[in-house]
CSV table of C-alpha atoms in Angstrom, one decimal:
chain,number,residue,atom,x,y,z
A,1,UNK,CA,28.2,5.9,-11.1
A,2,UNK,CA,29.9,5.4,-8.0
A,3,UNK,CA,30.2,7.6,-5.2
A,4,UNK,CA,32.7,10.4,-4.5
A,5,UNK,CA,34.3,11.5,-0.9
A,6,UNK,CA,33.7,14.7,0.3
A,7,UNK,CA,37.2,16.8,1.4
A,8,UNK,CA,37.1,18.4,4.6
A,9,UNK,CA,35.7,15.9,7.3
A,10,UNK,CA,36.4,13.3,9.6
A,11,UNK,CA,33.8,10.6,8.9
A,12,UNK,CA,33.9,9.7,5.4
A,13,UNK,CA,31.1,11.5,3.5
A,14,UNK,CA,30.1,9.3,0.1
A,15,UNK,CA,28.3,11.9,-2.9
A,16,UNK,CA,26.6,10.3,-5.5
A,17,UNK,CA,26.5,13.1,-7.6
A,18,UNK,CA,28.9,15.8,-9.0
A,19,UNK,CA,29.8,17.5,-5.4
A,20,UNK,CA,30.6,20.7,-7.8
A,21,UNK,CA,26.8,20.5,-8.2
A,22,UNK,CA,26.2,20.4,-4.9
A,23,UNK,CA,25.1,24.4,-3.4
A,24,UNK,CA,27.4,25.8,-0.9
A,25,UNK,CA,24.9,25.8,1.6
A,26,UNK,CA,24.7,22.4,1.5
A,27,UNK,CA,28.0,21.3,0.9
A,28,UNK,CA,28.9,23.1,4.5
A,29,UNK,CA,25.9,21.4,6.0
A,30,UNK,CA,27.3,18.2,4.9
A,31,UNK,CA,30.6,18.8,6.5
A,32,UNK,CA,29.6,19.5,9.7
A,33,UNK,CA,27.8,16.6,9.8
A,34,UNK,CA,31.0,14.9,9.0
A,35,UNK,CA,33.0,16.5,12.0
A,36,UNK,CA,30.4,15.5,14.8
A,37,UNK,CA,32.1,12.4,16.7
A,38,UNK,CA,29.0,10.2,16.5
A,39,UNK,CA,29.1,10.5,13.0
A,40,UNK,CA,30.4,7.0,11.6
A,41,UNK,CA,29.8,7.7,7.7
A,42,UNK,CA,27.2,9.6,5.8
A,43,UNK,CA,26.3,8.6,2.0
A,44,UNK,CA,24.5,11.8,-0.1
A,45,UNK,CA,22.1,11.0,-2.7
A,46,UNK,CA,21.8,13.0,-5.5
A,47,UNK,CA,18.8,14.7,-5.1
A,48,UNK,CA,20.7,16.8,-2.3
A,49,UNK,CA,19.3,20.2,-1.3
A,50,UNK,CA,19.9,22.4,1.9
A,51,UNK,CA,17.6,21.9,4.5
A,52,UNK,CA,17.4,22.8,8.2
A,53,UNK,CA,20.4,21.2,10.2
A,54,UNK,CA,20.5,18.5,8.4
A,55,UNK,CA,21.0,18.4,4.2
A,56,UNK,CA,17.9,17.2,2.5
A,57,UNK,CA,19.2,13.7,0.4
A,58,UNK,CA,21.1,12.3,3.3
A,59,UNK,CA,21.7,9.5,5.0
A,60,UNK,CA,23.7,9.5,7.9
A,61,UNK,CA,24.9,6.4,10.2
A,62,UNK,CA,25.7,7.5,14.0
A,63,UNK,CA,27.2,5.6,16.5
A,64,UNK,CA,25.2,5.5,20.1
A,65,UNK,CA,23.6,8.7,19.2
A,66,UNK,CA,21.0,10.3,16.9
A,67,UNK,CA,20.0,14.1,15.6
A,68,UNK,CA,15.9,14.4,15.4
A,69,UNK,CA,17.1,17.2,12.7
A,70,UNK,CA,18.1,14.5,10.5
A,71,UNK,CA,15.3,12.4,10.4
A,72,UNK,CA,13.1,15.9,10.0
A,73,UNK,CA,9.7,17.5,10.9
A,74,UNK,CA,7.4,15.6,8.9
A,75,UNK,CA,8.7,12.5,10.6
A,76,UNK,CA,7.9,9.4,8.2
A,77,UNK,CA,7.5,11.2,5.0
A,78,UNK,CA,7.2,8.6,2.1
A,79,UNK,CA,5.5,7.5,-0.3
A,80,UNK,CA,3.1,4.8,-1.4
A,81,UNK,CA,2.2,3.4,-4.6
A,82,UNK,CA,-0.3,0.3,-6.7
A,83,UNK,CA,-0.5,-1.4,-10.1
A,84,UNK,CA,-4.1,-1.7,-11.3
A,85,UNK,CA,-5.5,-3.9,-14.0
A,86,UNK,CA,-6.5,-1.2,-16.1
A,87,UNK,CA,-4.7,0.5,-19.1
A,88,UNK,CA,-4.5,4.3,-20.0
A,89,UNK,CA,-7.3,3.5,-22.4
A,90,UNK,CA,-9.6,2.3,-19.6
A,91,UNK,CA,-9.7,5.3,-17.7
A,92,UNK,CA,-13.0,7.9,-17.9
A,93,UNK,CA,-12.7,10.7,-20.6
A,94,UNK,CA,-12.9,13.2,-18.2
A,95,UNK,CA,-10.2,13.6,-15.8
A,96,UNK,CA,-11.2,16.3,-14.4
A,97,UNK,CA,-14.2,14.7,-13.0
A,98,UNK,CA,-11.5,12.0,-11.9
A,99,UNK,CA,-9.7,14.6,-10.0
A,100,UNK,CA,-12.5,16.6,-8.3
A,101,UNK,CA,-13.5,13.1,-6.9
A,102,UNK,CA,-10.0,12.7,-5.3
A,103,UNK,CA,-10.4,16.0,-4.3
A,104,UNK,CA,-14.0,15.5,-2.5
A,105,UNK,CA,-13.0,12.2,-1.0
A,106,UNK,CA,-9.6,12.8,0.5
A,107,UNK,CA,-9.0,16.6,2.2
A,108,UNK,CA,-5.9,18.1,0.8
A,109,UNK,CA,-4.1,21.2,2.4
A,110,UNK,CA,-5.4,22.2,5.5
A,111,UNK,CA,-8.5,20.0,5.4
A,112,UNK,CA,-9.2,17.5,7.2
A,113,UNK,CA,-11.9,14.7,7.8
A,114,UNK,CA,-15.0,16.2,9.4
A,115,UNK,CA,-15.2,13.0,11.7
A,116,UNK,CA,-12.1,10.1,12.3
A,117,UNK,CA,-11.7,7.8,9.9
A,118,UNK,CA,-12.8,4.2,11.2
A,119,UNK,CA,-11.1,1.6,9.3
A,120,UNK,CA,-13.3,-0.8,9.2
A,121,UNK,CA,-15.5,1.3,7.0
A,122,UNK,CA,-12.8,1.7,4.5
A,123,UNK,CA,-12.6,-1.5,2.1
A,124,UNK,CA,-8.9,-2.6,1.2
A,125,UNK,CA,-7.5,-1.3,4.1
A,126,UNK,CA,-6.1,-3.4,7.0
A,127,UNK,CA,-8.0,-3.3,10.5
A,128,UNK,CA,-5.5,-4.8,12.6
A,129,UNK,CA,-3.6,-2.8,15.4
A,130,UNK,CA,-5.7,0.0,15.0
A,131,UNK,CA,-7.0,0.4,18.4
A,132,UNK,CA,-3.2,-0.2,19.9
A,133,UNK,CA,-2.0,2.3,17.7
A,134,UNK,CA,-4.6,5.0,19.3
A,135,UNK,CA,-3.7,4.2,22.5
A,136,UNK,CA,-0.2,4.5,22.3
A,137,UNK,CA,-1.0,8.4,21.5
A,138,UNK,CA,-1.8,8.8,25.4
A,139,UNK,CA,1.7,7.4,26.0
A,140,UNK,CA,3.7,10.4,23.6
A,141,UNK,CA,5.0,13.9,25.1
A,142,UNK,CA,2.3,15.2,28.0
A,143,UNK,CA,2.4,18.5,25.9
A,144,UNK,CA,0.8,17.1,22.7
A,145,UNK,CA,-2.5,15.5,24.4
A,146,UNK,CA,-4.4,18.5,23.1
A,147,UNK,CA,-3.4,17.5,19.6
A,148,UNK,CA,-5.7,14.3,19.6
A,149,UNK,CA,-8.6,15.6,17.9
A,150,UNK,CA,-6.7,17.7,15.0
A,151,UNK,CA,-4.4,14.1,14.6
A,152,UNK,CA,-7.4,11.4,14.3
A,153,UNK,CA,-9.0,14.3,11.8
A,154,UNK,CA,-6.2,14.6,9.8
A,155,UNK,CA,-5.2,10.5,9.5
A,156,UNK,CA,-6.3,10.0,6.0
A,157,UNK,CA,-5.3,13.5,4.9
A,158,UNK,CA,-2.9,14.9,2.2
A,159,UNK,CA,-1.4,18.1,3.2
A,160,UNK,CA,0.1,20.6,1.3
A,161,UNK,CA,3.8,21.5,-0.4
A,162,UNK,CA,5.5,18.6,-2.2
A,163,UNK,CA,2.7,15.9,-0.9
A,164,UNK,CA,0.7,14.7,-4.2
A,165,UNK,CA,-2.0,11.8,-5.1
A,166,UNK,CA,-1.6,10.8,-8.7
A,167,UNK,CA,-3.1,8.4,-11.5
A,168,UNK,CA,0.0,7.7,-13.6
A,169,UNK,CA,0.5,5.6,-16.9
A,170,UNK,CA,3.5,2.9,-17.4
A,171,UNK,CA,6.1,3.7,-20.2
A,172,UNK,CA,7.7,1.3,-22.1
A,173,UNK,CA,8.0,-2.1,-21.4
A,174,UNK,CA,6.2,-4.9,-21.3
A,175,UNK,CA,3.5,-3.3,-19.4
A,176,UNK,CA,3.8,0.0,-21.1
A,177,UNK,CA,0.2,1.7,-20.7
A,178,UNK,CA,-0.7,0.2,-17.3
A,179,UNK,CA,-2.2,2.2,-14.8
A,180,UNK,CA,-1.1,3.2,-11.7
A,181,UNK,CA,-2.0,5.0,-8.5
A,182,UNK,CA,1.1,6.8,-6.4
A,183,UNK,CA,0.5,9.2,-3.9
A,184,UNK,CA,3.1,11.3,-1.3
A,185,UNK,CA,2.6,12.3,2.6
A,186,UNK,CA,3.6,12.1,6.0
A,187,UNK,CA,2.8,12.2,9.5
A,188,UNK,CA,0.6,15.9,9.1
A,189,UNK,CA,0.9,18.1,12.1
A,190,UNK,CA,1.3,15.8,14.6
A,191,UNK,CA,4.4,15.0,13.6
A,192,UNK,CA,5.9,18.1,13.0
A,193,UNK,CA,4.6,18.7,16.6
A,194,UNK,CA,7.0,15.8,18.2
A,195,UNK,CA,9.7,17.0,16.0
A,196,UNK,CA,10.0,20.3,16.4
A,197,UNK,CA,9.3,19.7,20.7
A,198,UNK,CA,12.1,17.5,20.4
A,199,UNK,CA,15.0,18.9,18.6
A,200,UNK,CA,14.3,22.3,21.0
A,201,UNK,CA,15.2,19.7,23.6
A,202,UNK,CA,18.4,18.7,21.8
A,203,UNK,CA,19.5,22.0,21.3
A,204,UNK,CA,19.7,22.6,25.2
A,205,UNK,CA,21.9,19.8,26.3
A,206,UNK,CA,24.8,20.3,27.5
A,207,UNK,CA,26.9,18.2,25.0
A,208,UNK,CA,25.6,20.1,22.1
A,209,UNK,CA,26.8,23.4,23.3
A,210,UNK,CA,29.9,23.4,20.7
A,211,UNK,CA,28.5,21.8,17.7
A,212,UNK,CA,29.4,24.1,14.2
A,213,UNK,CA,25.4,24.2,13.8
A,214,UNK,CA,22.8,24.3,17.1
A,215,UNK,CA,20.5,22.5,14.8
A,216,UNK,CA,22.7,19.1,14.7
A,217,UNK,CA,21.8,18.8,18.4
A,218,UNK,CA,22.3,15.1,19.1
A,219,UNK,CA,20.4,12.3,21.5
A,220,UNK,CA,23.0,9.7,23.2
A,221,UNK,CA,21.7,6.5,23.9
A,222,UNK,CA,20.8,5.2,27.3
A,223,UNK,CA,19.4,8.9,28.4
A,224,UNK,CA,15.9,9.6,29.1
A,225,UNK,CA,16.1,12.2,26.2
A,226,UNK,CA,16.8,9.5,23.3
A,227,UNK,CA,14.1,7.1,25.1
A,228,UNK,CA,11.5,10.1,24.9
A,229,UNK,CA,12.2,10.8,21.6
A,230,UNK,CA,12.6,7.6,19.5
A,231,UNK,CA,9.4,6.2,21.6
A,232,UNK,CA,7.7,9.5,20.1
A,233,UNK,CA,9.4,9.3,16.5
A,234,UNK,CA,8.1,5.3,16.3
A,235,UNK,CA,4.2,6.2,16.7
A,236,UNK,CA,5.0,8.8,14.4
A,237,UNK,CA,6.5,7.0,11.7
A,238,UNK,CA,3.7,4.2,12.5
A,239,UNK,CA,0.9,7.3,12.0
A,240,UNK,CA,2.5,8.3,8.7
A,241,UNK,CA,2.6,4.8,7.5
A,242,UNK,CA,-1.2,4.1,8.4
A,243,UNK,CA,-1.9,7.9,7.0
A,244,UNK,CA,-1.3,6.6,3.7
A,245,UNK,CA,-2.7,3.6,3.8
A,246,UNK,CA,-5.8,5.3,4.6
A,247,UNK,CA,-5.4,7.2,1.3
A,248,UNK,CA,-4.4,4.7,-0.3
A,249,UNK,CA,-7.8,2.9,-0.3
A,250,UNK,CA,-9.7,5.6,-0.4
A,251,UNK,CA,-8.0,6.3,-3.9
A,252,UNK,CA,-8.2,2.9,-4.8
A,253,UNK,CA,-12.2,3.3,-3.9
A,254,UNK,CA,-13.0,6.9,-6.4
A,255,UNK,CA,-10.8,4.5,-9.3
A,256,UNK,CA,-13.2,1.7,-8.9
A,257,UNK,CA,-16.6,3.8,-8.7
A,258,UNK,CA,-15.7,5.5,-12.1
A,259,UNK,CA,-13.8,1.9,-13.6
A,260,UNK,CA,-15.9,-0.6,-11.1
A,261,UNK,CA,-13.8,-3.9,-12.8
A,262,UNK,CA,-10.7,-2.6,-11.8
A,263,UNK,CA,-8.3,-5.0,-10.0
A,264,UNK,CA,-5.3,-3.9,-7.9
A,265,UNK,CA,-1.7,-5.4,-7.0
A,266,UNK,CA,0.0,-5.9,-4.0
A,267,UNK,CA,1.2,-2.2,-2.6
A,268,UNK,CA,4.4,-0.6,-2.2
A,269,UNK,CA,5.2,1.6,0.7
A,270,UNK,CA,8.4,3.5,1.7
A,271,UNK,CA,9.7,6.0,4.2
A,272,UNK,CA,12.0,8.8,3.5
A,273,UNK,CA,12.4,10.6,6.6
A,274,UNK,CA,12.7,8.0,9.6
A,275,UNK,CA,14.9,6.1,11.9
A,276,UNK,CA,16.0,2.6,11.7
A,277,UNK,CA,18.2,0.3,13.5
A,278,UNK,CA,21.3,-1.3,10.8
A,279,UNK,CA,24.6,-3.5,11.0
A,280,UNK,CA,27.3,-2.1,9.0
A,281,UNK,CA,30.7,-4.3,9.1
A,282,UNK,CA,29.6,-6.4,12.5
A,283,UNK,CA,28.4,-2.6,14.3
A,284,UNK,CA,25.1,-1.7,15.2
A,285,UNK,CA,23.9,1.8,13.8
A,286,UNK,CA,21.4,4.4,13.8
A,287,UNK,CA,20.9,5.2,10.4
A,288,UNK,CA,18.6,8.2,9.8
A,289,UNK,CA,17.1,8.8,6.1
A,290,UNK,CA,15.8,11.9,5.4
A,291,UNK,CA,14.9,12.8,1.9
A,292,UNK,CA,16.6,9.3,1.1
A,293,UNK,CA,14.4,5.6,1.2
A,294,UNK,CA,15.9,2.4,2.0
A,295,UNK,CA,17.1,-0.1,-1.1
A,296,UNK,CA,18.5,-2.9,0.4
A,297,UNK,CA,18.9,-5.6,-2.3
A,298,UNK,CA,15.7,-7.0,-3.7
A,299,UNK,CA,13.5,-4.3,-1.9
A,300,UNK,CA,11.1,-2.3,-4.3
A,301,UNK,CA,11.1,1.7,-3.6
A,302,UNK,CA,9.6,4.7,-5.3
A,303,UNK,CA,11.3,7.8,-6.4
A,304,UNK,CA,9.5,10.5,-8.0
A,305,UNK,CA,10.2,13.6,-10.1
A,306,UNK,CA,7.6,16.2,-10.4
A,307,UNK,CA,4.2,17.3,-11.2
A,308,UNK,CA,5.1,17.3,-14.7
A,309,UNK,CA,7.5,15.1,-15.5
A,310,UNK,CA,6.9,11.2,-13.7
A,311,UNK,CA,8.4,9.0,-11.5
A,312,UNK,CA,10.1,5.6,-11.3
A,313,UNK,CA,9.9,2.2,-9.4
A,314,UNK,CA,13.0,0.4,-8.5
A,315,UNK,CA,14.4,-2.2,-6.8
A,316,UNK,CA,17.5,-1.6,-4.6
A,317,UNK,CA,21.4,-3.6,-5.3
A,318,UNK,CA,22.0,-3.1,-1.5
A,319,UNK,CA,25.2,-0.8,-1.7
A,320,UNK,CA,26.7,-1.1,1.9
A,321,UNK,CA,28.7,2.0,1.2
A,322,UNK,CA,25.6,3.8,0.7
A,323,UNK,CA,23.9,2.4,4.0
A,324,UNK,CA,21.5,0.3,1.6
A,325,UNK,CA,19.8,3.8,0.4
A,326,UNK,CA,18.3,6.3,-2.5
A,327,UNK,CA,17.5,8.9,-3.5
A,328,UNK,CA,13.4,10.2,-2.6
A,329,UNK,CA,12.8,11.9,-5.4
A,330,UNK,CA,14.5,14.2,-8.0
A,331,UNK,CA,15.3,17.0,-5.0
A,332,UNK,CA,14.5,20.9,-5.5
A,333,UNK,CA,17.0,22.9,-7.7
A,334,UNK,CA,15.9,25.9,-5.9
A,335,UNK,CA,14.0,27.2,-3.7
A,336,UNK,CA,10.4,28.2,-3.4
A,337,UNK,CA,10.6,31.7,-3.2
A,338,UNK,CA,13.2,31.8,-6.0
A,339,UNK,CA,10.7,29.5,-7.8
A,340,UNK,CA,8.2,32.2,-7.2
A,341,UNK,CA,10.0,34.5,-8.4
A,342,UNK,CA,11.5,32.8,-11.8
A,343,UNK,CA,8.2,31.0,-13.0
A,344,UNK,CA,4.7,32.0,-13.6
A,345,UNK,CA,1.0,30.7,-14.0
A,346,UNK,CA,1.7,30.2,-17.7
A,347,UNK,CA,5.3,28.9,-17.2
A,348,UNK,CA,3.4,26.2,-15.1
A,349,UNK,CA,0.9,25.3,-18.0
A,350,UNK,CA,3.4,24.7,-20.5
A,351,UNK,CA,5.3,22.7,-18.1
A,352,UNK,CA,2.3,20.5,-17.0
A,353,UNK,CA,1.2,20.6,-20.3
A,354,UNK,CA,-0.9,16.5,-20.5
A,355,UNK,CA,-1.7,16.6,-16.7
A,356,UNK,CA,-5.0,16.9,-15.3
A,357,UNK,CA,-4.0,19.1,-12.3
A,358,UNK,CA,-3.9,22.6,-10.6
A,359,UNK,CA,-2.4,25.3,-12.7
A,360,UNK,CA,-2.4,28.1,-10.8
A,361,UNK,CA,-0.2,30.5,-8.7
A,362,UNK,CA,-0.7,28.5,-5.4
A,363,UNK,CA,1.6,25.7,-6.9
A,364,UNK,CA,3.8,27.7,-9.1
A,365,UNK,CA,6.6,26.9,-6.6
A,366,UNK,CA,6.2,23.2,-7.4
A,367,UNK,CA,6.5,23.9,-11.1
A,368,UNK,CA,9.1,21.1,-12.4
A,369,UNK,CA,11.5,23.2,-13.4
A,370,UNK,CA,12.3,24.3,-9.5
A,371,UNK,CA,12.8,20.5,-9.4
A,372,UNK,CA,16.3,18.6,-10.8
A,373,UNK,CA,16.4,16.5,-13.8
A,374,UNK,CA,15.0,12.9,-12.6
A,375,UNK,CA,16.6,11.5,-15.4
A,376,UNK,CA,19.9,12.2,-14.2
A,377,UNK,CA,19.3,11.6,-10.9
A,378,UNK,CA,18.2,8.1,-11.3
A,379,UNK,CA,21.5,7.3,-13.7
A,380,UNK,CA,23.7,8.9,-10.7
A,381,UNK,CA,22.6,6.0,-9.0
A,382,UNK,CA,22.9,3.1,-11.4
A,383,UNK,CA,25.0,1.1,-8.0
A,384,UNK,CA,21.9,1.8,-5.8
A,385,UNK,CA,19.2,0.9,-7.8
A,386,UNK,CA,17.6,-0.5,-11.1
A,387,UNK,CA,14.5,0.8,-12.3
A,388,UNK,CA,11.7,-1.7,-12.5
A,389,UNK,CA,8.7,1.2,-14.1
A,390,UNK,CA,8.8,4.7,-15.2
A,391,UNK,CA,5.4,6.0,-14.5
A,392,UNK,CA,4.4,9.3,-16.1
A,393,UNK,CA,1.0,11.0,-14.7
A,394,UNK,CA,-1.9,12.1,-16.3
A,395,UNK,CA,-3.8,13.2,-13.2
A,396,UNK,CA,-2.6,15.4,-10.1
A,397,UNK,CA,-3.7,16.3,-6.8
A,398,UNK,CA,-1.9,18.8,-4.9
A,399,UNK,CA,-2.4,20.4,-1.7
């Protein structure tokens, strides 16, 4: 489908979904964002949801200027994904086994690594810049240098919520039965840390004092706030980045001790809550993605559904008037709490009924039917991108 324009703002605001869809919440977050004079255009995917400040499924370009709420607290978010060698028939009988190893080798939740991660230890993963990256951590806000410890513990680390390591199978296709490994996180504490530190600094300058919602606070470029901050969100988005590429080969490592021949592809890696630097129609932008990834033509990107119903590669068309983006995912159709409230432990069973997982009330709220239809939200965006895989999984880790 093609995109739809928002009523009601001043920057044009493209939905590529049914905006009668969209909840009202959201809908008014989306046109304040369309009021604020920075604001040059904002494209909405459709996996939209509220979220704080800024709407979850947006992407918005800016003009000299950027809002830390719409980049978000778990600065560089994204997801990561590999195709093995191996087919659904090559992997152990027992999953569960399979998962308890994924479990014991990579902390989910609150866990952590007892001792940091050296990368050289780790085989598959890249060694170079490591010791750069460190350092840089000594140059981030003076208030977060007690934070070192907990943040080389946690590199390597899943978290909890909608983060997720999973051993999918390929449908259809050509390749239909090969396996895959996927798996979701972001920047752990650390970055929520920066975040959070820096939209409260936002919120108190002086040209925010007006704006319809506190929580669209804004940076302007060539102020020591906007230095602080984008110098701050880059290590982040650099920490998230290496966070799962820690995982990464640590999952590839349990695969090959239970399937030792197994051979793996080049990776793919996206972000969906960052920062980056774009030219729109000869002007240089500040485009902030959160809950969206990039798909500029040619580019391979991940978007998943749930813990019960799959995901999908693609590979972007490099829509202009969507600021060369996605959608992240299928996008909650309600809360947690409601989900909480609507679902319970067996609802969850039926619905992850095939999938070596958790089933139990400390996930409830990530039960798929909180979640939209992925289905439809990948054929809402048949200008965006063209899927390349569905992947459907047969083993889940959650937090």
């Amino acid at each position: 489908m093609s995109y739809t324009l928002l009523p009601g703002t001043r920057a044009p605001v493209r939905v590529w979904t049914d905006p009668a869809t969209i909840e009202d919440q959201a809908a008014q977050q989306l046109r304040n964002i369309g009021t604020l004079p920075w604001v040059e255009g904002v494209a909405v995917m459709p996996d939209v949801h509220y979220g704080m400040g800024a709407t979850v499924g947006s992407v918005i370009a800016m003009r000299q200027a950027l809002a830390p709420a719409a980049v978000g607290v778990d600065i560089g978010c994204g997801m990561s994904a590999v195709r093995t060698s191996l087919v659904a028939s090559d992997l152990p009988d027992d999953l569960g086994k399979l998962r308890r190893a994924i479990e014991s080798t990579i902390p989910v939740g609150f866990n952590a690594h007892d001792d940091p991660v050296n990368p050289h230890r780790i085989h598959g993963l890249p060694t170079a810049g490591w010791d750069t990256f460190w350092a840089g951590f000594r140059t981030l806000s003076a208030d977060v240098g007690g934070l070192e410890t907990r943040a080389t513990r946690q590199l390597g680390s899943l978290g909890g919520g909608n983060h997720f390591i999973e051993v999918c199978v390929e449908q259809g296709g050509l390749d239909a039965g090969r396996v895959w490994l996927m798996l979701h996180s972001g920047s752990r504490n650390i970055g929520k840390e920066l975040a959070e530190r820096h939209i409260a600094v936002a919120r108190k300058l002086p040209h925010n004092a007006s704006l319809p919602d506190r929580d669209l606070a804004v940076f302007v470029a060539d102020t020591p706030e906007m230095d602080a901050y984008r110098h701050d969100l880059t290590w982040a988005q650099q920490y998230a980045a290496r966070n799962r590429a820690v995982m990464l080969a640590l999952l590839c490592r349990v695969l090959r001790d239970a399937v030792p021949r197994v051979r793996y592809d080049e990776p793919i890696s996206c972000h969906h809550n960052y920062v980056a630097s774009e030219t729109y129609g000869g002007v240089e932008l500040l485009v902030t993605r959160k809950g969206a990834i990039r798909a500029g033509r040619g580019e391979l990107g991940i978007i998943p559904g749930s813990m019960g119903t799959g995901s999908y590669i693609v590979r972007g068309l490099g829509n202009d008037d969507a600021y060369n983006s996605a959608s992240h995912g299928a996008g909650r159709r309600m809360s947690r709490t409601k989900a909480k409230k609507t679902f319970t432990v067996r609802d969850l069973k039926a619905q992850t009924a095939g999938v070596e997982c958790r089933k139990d009330a400390g996930v409830v709220d990530e039960i798929p039917g909180a979640y939209k239809d992925l289905n439809t939200v990948i054929a809402e965006q048949s200008d965006l991108v063209k899927v390349v895989a569905h992947l459907k999984q047969v083993v889940c880790v959650k937090g």
